[in-house]
mmCIF file of C-alpha atoms in Angstrom:
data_model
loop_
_atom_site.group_PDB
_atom_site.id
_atom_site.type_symbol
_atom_site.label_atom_id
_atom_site.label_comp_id
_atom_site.label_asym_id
_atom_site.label_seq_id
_atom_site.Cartn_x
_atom_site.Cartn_y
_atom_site.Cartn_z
ATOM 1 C CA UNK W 1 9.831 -5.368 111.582
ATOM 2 C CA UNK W 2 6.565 -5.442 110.085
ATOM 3 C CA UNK W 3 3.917 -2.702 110.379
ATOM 4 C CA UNK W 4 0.336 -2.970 109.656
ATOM 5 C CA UNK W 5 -3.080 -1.049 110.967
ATOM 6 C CA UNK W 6 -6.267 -2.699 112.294
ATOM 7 C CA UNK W 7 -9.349 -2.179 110.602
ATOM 8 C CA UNK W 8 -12.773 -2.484 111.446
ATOM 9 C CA UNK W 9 -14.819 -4.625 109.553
ATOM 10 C CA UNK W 10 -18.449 -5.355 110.719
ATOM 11 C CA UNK W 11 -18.339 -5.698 114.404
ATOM 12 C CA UNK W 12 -14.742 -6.562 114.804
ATOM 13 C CA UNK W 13 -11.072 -5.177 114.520
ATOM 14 C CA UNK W 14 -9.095 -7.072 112.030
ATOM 15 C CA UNK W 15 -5.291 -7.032 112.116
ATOM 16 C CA UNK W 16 -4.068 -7.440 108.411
ATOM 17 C CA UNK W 17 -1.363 -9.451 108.332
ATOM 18 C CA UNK W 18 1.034 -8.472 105.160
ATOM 19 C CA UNK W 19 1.492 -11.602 102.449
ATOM 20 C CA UNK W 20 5.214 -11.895 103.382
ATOM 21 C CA UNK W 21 4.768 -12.619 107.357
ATOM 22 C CA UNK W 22 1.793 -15.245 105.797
ATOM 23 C CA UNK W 23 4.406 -16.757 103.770
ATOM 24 C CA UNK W 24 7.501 -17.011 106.135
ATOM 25 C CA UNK W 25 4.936 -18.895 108.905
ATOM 26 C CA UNK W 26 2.869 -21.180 106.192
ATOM 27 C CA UNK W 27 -0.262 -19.272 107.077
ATOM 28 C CA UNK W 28 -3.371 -18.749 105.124
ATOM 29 C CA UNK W 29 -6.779 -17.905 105.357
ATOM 30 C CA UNK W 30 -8.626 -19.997 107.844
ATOM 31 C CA UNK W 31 -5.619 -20.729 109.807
ATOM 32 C CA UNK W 32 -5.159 -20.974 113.042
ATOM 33 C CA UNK W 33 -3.765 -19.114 115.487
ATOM 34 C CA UNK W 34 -3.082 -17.940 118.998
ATOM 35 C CA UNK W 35 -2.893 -14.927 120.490
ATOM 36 C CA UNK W 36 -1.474 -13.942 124.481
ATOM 37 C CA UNK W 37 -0.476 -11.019 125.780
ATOM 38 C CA UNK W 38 2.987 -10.281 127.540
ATOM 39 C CA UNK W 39 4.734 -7.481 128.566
ATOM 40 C CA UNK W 40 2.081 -5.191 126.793
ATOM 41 C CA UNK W 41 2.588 -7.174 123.267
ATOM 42 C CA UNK W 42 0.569 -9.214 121.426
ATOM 43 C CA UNK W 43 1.841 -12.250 120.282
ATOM 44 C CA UNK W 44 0.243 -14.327 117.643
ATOM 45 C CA UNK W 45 1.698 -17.609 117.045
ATOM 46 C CA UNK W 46 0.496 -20.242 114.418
ATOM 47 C CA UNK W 47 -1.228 -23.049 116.415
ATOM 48 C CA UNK W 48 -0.353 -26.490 114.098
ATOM 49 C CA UNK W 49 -3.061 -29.194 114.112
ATOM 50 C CA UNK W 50 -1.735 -32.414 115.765
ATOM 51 C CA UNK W 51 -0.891 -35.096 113.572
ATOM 52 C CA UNK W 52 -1.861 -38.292 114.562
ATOM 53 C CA UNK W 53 -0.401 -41.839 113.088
ATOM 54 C CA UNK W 54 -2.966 -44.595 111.889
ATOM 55 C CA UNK W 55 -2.227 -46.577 115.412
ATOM 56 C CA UNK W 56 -3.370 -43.466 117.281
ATOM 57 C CA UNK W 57 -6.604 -42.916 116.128
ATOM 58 C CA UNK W 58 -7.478 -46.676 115.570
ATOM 59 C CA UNK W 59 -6.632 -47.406 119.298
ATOM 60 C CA UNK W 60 -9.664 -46.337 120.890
ATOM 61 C CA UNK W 61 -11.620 -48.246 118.293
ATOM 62 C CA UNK W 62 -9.533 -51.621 118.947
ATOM 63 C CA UNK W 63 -9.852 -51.310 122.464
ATOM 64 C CA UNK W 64 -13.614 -50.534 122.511
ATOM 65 C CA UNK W 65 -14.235 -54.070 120.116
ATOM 66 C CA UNK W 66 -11.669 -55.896 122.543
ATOM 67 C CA UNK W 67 -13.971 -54.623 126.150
ATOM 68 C CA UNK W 68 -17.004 -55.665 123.329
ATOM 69 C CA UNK W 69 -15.290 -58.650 122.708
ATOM 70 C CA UNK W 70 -15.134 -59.659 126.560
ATOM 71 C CA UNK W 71 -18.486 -58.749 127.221
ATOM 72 C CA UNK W 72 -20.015 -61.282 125.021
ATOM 73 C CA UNK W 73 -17.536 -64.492 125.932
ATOM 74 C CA UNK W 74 -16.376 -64.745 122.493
ATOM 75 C CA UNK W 75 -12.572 -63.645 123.782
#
């Protein structure tokens, strides 16, 4: 188990989060995460960004030229 102590910096708390628990989760500065509370305990866990193929994020583009398409008789 891992200890720490929250800080205050500015207007906020800060949790500092010791360079070995940052390195077991691939977690850096900027990263994001979530936080809930159960049972009395926070839980942060690393929230990973989505990753989207090349058909994914081109299909709303095709579809949108395709209802374009239609519009103007040219289909």
């Amino acid at each position: 188990m891992y200890t720490t102590r929250l800080k205050k910096v500015g207007g906020s708390i800060m949790l500092a989060v010791p360079p070995a628990v940052l390195k077991t989760l691939e977690l850096s500065t900027d990263s994001e995460v979530g936080m809930t509370i159960n049972n009395g305990c926070l839980i942060i866990e690393p929230q990973k960004r989505p990753h989207y193929s090349l058909e994914e994020l081109l299909a709303p583009v095709r579809s949108a030229r395709r209802n374009e398409r239609r519009g103007s008789g040219m289909d």
